Coordinates of C-alpha atoms in Angstrom, one line a residue:
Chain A
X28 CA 19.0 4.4 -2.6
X29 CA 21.8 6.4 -3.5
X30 CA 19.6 8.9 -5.8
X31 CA 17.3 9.6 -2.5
X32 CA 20.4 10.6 -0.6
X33 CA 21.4 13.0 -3.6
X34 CA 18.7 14.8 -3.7
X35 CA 17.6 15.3 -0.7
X36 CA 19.6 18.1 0.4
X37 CA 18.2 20.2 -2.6
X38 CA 14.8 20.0 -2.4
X39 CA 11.5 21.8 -1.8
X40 CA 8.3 20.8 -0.3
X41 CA 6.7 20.1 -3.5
X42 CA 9.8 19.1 -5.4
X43 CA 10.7 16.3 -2.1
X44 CA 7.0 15.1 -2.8
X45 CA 7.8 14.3 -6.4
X46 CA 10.9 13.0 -5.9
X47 CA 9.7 10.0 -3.2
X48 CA 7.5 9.0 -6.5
X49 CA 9.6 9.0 -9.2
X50 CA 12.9 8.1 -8.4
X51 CA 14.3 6.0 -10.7
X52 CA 14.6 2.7 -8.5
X53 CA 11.2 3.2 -7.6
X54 CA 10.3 3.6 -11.2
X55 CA 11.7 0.7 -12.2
X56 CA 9.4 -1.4 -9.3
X57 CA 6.6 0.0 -9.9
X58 CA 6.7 -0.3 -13.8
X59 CA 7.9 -3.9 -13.9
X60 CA 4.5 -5.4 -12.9
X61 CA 2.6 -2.9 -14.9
X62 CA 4.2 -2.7 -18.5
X63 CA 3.1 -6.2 -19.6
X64 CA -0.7 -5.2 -19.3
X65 CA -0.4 -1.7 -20.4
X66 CA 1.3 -3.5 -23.3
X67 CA -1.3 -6.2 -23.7
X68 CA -4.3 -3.7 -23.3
X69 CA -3.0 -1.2 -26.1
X70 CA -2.3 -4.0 -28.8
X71 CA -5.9 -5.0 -27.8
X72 CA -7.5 -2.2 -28.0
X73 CA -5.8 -0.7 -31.2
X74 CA -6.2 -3.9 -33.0
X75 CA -10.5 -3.8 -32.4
X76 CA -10.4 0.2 -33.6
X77 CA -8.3 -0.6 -36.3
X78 CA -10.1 -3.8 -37.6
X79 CA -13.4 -1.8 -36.8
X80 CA -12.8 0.7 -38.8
X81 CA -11.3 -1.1 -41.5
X82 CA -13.8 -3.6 -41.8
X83 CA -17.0 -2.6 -40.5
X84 CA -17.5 1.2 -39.8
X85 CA -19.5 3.1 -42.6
X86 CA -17.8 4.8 -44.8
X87 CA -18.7 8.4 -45.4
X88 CA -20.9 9.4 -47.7
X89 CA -18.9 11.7 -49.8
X90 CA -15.3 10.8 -49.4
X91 CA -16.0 6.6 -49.7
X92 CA -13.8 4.5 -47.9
X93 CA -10.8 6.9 -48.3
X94 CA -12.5 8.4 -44.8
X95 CA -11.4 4.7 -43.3
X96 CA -7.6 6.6 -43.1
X97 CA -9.4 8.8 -40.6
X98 CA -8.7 5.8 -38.2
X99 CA -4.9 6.2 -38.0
X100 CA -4.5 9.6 -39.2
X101 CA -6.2 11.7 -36.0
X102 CA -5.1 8.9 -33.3
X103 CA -1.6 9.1 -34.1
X104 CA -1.9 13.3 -34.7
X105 CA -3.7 13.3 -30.7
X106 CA -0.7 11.3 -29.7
X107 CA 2.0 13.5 -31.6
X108 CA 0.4 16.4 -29.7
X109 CA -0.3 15.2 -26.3
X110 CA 3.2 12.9 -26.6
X111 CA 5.0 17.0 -27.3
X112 CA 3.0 18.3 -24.1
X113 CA 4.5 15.3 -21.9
X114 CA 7.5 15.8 -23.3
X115 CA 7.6 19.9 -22.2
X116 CA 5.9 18.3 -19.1
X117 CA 9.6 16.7 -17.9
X118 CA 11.7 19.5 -19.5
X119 CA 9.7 21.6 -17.1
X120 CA 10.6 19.5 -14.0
X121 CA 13.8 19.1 -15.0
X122 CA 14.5 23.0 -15.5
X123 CA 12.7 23.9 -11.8
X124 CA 13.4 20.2 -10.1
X125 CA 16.3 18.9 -11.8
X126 CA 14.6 15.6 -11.9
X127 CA 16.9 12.9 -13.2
X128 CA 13.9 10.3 -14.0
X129 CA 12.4 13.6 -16.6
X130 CA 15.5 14.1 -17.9
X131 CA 15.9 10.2 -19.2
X132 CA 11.9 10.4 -20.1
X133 CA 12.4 13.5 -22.1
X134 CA 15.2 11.6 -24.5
X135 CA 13.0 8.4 -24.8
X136 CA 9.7 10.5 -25.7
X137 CA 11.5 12.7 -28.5
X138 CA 12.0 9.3 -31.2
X139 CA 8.5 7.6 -30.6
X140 CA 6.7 11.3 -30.6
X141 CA 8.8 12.3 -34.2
X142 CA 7.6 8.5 -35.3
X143 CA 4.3 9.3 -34.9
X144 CA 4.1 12.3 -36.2
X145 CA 5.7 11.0 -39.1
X146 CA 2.9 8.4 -39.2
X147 CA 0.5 11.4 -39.1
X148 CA 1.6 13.4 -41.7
X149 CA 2.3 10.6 -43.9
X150 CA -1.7 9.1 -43.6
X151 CA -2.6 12.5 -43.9
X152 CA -0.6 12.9 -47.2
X153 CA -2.3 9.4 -47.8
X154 CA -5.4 10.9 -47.6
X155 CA -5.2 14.0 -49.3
X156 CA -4.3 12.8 -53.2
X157 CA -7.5 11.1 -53.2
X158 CA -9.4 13.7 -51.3
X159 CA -8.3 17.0 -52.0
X160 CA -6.2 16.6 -55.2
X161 CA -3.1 17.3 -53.4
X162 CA -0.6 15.2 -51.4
X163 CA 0.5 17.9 -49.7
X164 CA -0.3 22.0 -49.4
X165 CA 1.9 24.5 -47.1
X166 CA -1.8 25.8 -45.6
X167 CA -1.4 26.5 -41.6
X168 CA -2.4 23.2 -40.4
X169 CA -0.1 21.2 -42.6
X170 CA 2.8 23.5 -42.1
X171 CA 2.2 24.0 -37.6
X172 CA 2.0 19.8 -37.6
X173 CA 5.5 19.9 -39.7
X174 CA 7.3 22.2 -37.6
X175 CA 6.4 19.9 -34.7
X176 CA 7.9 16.9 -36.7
X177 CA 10.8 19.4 -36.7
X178 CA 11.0 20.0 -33.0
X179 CA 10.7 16.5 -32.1
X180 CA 13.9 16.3 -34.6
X181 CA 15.7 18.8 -33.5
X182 CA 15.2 18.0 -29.3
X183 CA 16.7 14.0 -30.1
X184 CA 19.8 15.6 -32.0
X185 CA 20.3 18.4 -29.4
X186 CA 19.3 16.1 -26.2
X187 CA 22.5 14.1 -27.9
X188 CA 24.5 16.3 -29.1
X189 CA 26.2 17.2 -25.2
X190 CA 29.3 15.4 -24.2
X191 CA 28.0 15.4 -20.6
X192 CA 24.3 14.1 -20.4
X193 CA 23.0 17.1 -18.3
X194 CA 23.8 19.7 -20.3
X195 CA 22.2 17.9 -23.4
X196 CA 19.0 17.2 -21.6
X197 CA 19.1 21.2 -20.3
X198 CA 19.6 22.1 -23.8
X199 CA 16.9 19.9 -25.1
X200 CA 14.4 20.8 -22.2
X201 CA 14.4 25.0 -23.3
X202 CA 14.2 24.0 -27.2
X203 CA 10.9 21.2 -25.6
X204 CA 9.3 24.6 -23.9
X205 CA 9.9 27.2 -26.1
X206 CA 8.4 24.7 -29.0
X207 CA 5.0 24.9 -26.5
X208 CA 4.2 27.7 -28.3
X209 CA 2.9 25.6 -31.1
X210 CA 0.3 23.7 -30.0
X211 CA -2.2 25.7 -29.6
X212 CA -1.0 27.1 -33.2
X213 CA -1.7 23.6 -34.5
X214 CA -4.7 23.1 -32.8
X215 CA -6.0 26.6 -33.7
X216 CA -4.9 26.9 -36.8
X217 CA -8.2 25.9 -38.7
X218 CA -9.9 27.8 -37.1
X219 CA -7.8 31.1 -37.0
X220 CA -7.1 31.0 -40.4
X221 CA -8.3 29.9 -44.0
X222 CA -6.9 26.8 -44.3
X223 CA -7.6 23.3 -46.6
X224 CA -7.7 21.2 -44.0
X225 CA -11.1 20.9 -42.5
X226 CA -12.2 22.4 -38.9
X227 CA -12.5 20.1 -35.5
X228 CA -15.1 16.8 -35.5
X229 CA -14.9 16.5 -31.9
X230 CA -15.3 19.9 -29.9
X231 CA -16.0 20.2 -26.0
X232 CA -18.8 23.0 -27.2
X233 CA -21.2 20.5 -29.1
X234 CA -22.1 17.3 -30.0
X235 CA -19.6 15.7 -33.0
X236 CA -20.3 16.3 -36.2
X237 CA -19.5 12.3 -37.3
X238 CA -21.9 9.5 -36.7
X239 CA -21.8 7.2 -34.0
X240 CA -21.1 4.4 -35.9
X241 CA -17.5 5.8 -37.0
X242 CA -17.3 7.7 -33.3
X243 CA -16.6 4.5 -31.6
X244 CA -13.5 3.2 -33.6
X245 CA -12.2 6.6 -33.8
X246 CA -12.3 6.1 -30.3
X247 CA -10.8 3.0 -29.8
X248 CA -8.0 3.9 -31.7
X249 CA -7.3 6.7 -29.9
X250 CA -7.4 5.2 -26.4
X251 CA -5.2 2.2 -27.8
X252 CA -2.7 4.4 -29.1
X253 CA -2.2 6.9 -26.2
X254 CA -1.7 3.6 -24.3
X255 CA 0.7 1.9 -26.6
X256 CA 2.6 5.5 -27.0
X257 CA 2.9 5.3 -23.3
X258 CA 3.5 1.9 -23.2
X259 CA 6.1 2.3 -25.7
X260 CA 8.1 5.4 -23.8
X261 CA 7.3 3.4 -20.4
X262 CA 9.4 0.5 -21.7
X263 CA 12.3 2.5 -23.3
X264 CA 12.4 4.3 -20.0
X265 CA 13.1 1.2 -18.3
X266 CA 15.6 0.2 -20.9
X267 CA 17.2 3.8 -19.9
X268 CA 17.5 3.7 -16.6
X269 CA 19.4 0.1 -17.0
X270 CA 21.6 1.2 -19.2
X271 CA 22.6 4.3 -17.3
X272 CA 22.6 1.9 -13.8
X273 CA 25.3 -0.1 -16.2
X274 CA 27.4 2.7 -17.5
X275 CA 27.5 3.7 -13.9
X276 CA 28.7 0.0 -12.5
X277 CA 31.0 -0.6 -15.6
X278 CA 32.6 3.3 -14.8
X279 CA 33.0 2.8 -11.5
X280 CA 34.7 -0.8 -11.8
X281 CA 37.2 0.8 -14.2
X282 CA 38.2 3.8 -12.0
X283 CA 39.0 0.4 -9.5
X284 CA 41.1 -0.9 -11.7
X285 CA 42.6 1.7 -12.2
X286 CA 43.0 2.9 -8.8
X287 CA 44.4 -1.0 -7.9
X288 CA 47.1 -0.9 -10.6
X289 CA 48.3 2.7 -9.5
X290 CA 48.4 1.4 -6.1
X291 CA 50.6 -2.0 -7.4
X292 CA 53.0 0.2 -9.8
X293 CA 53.9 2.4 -6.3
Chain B
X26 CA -13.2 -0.7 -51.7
X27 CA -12.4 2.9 -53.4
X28 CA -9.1 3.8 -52.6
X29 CA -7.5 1.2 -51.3
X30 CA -3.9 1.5 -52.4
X31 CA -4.1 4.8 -50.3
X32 CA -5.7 3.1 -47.5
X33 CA -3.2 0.3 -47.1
X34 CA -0.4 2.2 -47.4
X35 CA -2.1 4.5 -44.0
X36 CA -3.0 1.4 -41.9
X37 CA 0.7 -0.1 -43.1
X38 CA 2.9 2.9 -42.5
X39 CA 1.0 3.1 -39.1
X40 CA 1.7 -0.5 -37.7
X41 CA 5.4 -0.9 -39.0
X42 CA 6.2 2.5 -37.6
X43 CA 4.1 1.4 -34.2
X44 CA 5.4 -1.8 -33.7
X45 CA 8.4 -1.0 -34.8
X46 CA 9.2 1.3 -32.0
X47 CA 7.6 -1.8 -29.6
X48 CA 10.1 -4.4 -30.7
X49 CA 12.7 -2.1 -30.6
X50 CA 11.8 -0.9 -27.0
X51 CA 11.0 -4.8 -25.9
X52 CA 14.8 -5.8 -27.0
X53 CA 16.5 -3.3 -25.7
X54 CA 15.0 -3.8 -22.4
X55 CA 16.0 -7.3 -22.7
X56 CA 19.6 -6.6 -23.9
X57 CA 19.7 -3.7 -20.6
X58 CA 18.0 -6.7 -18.4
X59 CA 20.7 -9.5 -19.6
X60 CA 23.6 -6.9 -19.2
X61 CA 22.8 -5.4 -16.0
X62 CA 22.4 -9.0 -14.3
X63 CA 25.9 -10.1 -16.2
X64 CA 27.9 -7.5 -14.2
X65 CA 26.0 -6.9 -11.2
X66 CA 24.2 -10.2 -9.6
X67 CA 22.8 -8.2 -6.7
X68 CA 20.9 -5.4 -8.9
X69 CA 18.4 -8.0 -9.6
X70 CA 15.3 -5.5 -10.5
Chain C
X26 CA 13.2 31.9 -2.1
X27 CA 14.6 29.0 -2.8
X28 CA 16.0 28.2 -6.1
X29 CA 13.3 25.9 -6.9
X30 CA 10.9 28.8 -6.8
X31 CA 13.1 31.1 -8.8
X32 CA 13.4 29.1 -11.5
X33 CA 9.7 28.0 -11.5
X34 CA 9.5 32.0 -11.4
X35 CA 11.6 32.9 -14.2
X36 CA 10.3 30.0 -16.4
X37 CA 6.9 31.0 -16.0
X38 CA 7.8 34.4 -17.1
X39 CA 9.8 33.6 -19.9
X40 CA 7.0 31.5 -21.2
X41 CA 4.2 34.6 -21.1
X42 CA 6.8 36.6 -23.1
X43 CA 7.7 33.9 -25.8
X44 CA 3.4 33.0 -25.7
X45 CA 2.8 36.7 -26.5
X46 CA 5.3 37.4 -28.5
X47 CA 4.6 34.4 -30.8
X48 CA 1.1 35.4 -30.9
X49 CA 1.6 39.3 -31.6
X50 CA 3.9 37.9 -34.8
X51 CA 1.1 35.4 -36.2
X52 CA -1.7 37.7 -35.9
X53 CA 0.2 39.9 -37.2
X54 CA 1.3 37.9 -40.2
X55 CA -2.2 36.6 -40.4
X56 CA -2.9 37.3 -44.0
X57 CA 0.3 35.5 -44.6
X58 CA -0.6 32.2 -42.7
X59 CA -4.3 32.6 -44.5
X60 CA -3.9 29.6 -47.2
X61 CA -6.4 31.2 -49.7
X62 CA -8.4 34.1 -49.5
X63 CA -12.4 35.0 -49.8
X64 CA -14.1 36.2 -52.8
X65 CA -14.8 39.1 -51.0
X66 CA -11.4 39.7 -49.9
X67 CA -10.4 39.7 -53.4
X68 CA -13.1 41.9 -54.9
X69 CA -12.1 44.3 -52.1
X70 CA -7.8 44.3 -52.7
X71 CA -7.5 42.8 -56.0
X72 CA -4.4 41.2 -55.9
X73 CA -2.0 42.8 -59.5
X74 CA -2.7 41.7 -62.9
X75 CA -1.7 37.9 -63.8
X76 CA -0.8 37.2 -60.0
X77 CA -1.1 33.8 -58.7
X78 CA -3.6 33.8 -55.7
X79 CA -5.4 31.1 -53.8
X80 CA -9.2 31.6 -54.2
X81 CA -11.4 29.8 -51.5
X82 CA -15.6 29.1 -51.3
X83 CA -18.3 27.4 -51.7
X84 CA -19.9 26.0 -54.9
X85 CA -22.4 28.2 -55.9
X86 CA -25.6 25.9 -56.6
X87 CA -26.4 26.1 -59.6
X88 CA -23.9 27.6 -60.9
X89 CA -21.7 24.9 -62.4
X90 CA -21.3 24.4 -66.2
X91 CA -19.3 21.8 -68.1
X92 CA -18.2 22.0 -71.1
X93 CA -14.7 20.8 -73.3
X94 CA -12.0 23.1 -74.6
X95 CA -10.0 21.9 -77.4
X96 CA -10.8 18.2 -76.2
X97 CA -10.2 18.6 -72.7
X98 CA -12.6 18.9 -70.2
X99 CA -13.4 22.0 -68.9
X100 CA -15.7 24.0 -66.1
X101 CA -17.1 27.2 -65.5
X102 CA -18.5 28.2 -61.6
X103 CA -19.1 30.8 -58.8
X104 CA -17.5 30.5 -55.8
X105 CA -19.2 32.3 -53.0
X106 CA -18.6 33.1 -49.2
X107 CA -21.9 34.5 -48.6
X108 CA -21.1 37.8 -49.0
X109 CA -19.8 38.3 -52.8
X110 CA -19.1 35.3 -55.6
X111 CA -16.4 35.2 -58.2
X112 CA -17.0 33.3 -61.6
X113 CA -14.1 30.8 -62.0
X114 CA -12.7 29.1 -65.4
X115 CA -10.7 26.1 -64.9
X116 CA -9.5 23.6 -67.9
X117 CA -8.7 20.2 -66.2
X118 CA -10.4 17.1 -64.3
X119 CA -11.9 18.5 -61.4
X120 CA -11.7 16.2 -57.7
X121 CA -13.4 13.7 -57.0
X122 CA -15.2 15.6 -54.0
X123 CA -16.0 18.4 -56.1
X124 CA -20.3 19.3 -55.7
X125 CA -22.2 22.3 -56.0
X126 CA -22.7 23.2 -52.0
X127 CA -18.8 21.8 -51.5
X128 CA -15.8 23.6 -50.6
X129 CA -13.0 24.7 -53.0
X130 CA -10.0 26.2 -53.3
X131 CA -8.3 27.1 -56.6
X132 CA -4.9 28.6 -57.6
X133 CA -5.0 31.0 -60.6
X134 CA -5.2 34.9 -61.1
X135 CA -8.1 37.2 -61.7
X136 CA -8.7 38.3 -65.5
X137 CA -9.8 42.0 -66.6
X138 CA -12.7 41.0 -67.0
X139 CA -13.6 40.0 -63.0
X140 CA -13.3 36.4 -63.8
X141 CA -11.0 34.0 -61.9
X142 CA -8.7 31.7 -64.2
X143 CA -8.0 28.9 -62.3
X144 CA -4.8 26.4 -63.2
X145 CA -5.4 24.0 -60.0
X146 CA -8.8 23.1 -57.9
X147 CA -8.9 21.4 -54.8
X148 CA -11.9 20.7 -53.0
X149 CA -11.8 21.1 -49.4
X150 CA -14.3 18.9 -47.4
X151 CA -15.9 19.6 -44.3
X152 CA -15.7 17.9 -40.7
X153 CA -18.9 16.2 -40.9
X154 CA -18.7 12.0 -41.4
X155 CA -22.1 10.4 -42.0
X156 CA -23.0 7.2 -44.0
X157 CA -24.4 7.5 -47.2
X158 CA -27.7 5.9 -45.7
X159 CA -27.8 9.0 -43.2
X160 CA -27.4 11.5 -45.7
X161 CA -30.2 10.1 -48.3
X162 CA -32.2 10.1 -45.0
X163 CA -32.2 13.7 -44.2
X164 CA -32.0 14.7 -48.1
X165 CA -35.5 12.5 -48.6
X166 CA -37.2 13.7 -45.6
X167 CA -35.9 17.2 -46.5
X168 CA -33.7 18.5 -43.5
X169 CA -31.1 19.0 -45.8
X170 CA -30.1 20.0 -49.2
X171 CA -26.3 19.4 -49.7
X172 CA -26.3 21.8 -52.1
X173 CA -27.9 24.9 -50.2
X174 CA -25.6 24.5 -47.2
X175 CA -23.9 22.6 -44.1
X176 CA -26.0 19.8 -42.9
X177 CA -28.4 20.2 -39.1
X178 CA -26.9 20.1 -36.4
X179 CA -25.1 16.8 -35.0
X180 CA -27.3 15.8 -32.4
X181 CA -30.4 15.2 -34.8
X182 CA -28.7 12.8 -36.9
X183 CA -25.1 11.5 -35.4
X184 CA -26.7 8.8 -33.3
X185 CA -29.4 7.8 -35.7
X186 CA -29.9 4.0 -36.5
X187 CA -28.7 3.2 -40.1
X188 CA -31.9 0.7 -40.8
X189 CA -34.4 3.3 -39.7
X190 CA -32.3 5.9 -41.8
X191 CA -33.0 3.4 -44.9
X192 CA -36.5 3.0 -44.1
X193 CA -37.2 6.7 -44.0
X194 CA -35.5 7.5 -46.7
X195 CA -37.0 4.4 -49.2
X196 CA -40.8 5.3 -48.1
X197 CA -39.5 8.9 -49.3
X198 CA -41.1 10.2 -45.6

């Protein structure tokens, strides 16, 4: 492994550790087996939420079945979050390890976390004409989720923006950590301030204010589409860690060639 | 089913965007898969 | 140290002064970030003649009148956060979700004579879900009046059985 031999003479205690378990060959072995199932598992899982709270979950006693958009709308807003804190998860390796493997699954997060937050404030658009009259209102919750969409936006042009990969994916990791600063905003929003949107269902202080009986898709949802989101960066991952292996073979071939016809023409 | 032009549209936007991102990341693992064995036999992975 | 740590070090720093600056500047701004404000908060700083505001509450019960304005329908109602209420006039169709008991929030500007025109209403739900079964349950057996405030607390009715619900609530116990 010409990566392990790289890196060795550059590393920490803690930072050798990590390396030994993600470098990208590695990666690619032990992901091979596993993305098929994680695949599989997701679609699964999604699907029964989904269908379950489509079909067969009650619908709420005020809002009707407009509540059914609950279903994709805090799934795919969970994932938008926890997909930004993975994604200031590998900018922060890559600032204090220089990781390679967080730099590549830092780029591949940035699209599918923007799509789903697009899918989040969309449902949530969706779900406000009916509800509250409004598609849309610039109140704090609202306004934190769509400066995230804008972060995610603005790390995929600036990750790409570089002419030499590392200094695109140094650029994009500070913009990634300094954008940290807005979770907690977004998740504390309805609660620090008046806002339209309502408060938290689900708290870790006491029990959820949502029956059972639409608990248990929400669920499901959720679970399927933390899985497919990593499912989804797992693959694309993979993909990047090809294509880099072939930019690498198809460089080093031409500087060959190169080499062989300098040597002929002397 | 009150709504249902609103719902539809939620559940729809959320698969095509979802699966759209799956296909996407399914073909180009294939396209990086087919490439990678085309000009290096041994990297087999 | 190596240069591993330092950068861990200097990361970690720059992240408490970017946290705490970013928090200084919102709390700072918070009556900015605030979408609408309370009646009370109004009453208190009255906000200039024919200024648009946000004005946010609860439904007084009670309190709601309908009536029709040159054709159109029309409503007349408090809007309360427990501490003060603010009559509000609004010409329009009013939400679906609008109830006495429910949250609102309406755009408009505060007439001479204490009253609240309003050109926009939109009702703002609360984080409770429950089937309708659930909810004619407690209202029958009188744990809770939608109207008079937020419903008990989760645990007494979130994992209760829809049937049973329906039975209590048709034998009116």
């Amino acid at each position: 492994m010409n990566e392990n031999v790289l890196n060795a003479g550059r590393t920490g205690s803690a930072g050798a550790w990590l390396h030994r378990f993600a470098n990208p060959g590695r990666f690619l072995r032990l992901v091979r087996p596993a993305l098929p199932w994680l695949a599989v598992f997701s679609v699964v899982i999604t699907a029964t939420g989904l269908v379950w709270g489509f079909g067969f979950a009650p619908a709420d006693w005020q809002q009707g079945d407009a509540s059914r958009i609950m279903y994709v709308h805090v799934p795919s807003a969970w994932v938008a979050m926890a997909g930004y804190a993975a994604l200031a998860g590998c900018s922060f390796f890559s600032i204090v390890w220089r990781h390679p493997l967080a730099d590549l699954a830092a780029e591949e997060i940035g699209p599918v976390g923007a799509g789903f937050t697009f899918v989040c404030l969309v449902t949530g658009s969706l779900w406000g004409k009916p509800m509250w009259g409004a598609y849309w209102v610039w109140d704090a919750r609202l306004t934190s989720v769509l400066v995230l969409f804008f972060l995610y936006l603005g790390h995929i042009a600036l990750v790409r923006a570089f002419d030499s990969p590392e200094r695109g994916a140094r650029a994009g990791a500070i913009l990634a950590l300094v954008g940290v600063v807005n979770l907690p905003v977004i998740k504390f929003s309805v609660d620090w301030w008046n806002t339209l949107h309502q408060t938290a269902t689900i708290t870790l202080t006491g029990s959820p204010t949502m029956y059972v009986g639409m608990l248990w898709p929400l669920l499901f949802s959720a679970l399927g589409m933390s899985f497919g989101f990593a499912a989804i960066v797992v693959a694309r991952t993979r993909a990047g860690v090809m294509e880099r292996r072939i930019r690498g073979l198809l460089m080093a071939r031409a500087q060959q060639e190169a080499g062989g016809r300098l040597d002929m023409a002397a | 089913m009150t709504h249902l032009t609103y719902i539809m549209a939620a559940y729809g936007i959320a698969v095509v965007v979802a699966g759209g991102f799956a296909v996407d990341a399914w073909a180009r693992m294939g396209r990086a898969r087919r490439r990678l064995a085309a000009i290096d036999p041994r990297g087999r992975r | 140290m190596t240069r591993n740590r330092r950068r861990l070090i200097v990361l970690l720093a720059c992240g408490l002064g970017l946290g705490s600056a970013s928090g200084l500047s919102l709390w700072a701004l918070s009556s900015d970030v605030a979408f609408f404000s309370s009646p009370s908060q109004l009453l208190h700083e009255p906000p200039g003649p024919g200024r648009s505001v946000r004005l946010g509450g609860l439904v007084v019960a009670g309190s709601v009148r309908r009536t029709t304005e040159d054709g159109k329908p029309a409503a007349s109602f408090r809007v309360t956060d427990g501490a003060a209420a603010v009559t509000v006039n609004f010409i329009g169709i009013l939400p679906d979700l609008f109830r006495e008991g429910q949250g609102v929030v309406t755009l408009g500007s505060l007439a001479p004579d204490g009253t609240f025109r309003a050109q926009e209403v939109l009702a703002k739900h609360d984080e409770t879900y429950m089937p309708k079964e659930v909810a004619e349950a407690l209202k029958k057996s009188g744990h809770w009046n939608p109207e008079k405030g937020p419903p008990p607390p989760a645990s007494t009715w979130n994992t209760l059985s829809v049937p049973a619900a329906e039975a209590n609530a048709k034998s009116g116990g």
